[in-house]
Amino acid sequence: MTFYIEYAMVLRTNRGIEYIDGKSIRVKNQVNELGAKIGLNDYLKRKYKEAFVRLEIKSCKRDPMEELNELFGMNFKL
């Protein structure tokens, strides 16, 4: 399944602690919402290494096209 996650994160930089809000990402090939959130957290830890402090999930929604595909048994693509 694919999920759209809106999030904010806290990073430790040479200017101090920075709060970065208004980020969004599409997380693919996850079994459920929890897996998508954990996958995003792991990705950010790898990307920012020691600078990464924490992740705040604002919203996590399943891809609406996948829901339509399941409902009607079709394969819609954008």
PDB file of C-alpha atoms in Angstrom, residues 24-59:
ATOM      1  CA  SER A  24       5.068  15.715   3.002  1.00  0.00           C
ATOM      2  CA  ILE A  25       6.149  12.460   1.422  1.00  0.00           C
ATOM      3  CA  ARG A  26       4.672   9.440  -0.326  1.00  0.00           C
ATOM      4  CA  VAL A  27       5.677   6.135   1.276  1.00  0.00           C
ATOM      5  CA  LYS A  28       5.234   3.079  -0.958  1.00  0.00           C
ATOM      6  CA  ASN A  29       5.136  -0.679  -0.421  1.00  0.00           C
ATOM      7  CA  GLN A  30       4.013  -0.715   3.210  1.00  0.00           C
ATOM      8  CA  VAL A  31       1.648  -3.231   4.783  1.00  0.00           C
ATOM      9  CA  ASN A  32      -0.114  -0.745   7.072  1.00  0.00           C
ATOM     10  CA  GLU A  33      -0.045   2.815   8.438  1.00  0.00           C
ATOM     11  CA  LEU A  34       2.304   1.968  11.291  1.00  0.00           C
ATOM     12  CA  GLY A  35       4.812   0.436   8.881  1.00  0.00           C
ATOM     13  CA  ALA A  36       4.702   3.597   6.746  1.00  0.00           C
ATOM     14  CA  LYS A  37       5.395   5.803   9.776  1.00  0.00           C
ATOM     15  CA  ILE A  38       8.260   3.613  10.976  1.00  0.00           C
ATOM     16  CA  GLY A  39       9.688   3.505   7.446  1.00  0.00           C
ATOM     17  CA  LEU A  40       9.663   7.308   7.252  1.00  0.00           C
ATOM     18  CA  ASN A  41      11.357   7.590  10.653  1.00  0.00           C
ATOM     19  CA  ASP A  42      14.075   5.130   9.580  1.00  0.00           C
ATOM     20  CA  TYR A  43      14.569   6.986   6.272  1.00  0.00           C
ATOM     21  CA  LEU A  44      15.010  10.339   8.041  1.00  0.00           C
ATOM     22  CA  LYS A  45      17.494   8.803  10.522  1.00  0.00           C
ATOM     23  CA  ARG A  46      19.573   7.502   7.605  1.00  0.00           C
ATOM     24  CA  LYS A  47      19.349  10.780   5.680  1.00  0.00           C
ATOM     25  CA  TYR A  48      20.171  13.215   8.508  1.00  0.00           C
ATOM     26  CA  LYS A  49      22.244  10.866  10.731  1.00  0.00           C
ATOM     27  CA  GLU A  50      23.161  12.509  14.078  1.00  0.00           C
ATOM     28  CA  ALA A  51      21.349  15.755  13.185  1.00  0.00           C
ATOM     29  CA  PHE A  52      17.943  14.029  13.325  1.00  0.00           C
ATOM     30  CA  VAL A  53      16.227  14.537  16.692  1.00  0.00           C
ATOM     31  CA  ARG A  54      12.584  13.563  16.200  1.00  0.00           C
ATOM     32  CA  LEU A  55       9.699  13.150  13.784  1.00  0.00           C
ATOM     33  CA  GLU A  56       6.174  14.497  14.308  1.00  0.00           C
ATOM     34  CA  ILE A  57       3.452  12.953  12.127  1.00  0.00           C
ATOM     35  CA  LYS A  58       0.691  15.460  11.290  1.00  0.00           C
ATOM     36  CA  SER A  59      -1.415  13.120   9.129  1.00  0.00           C
TER      37      SER A  59
END
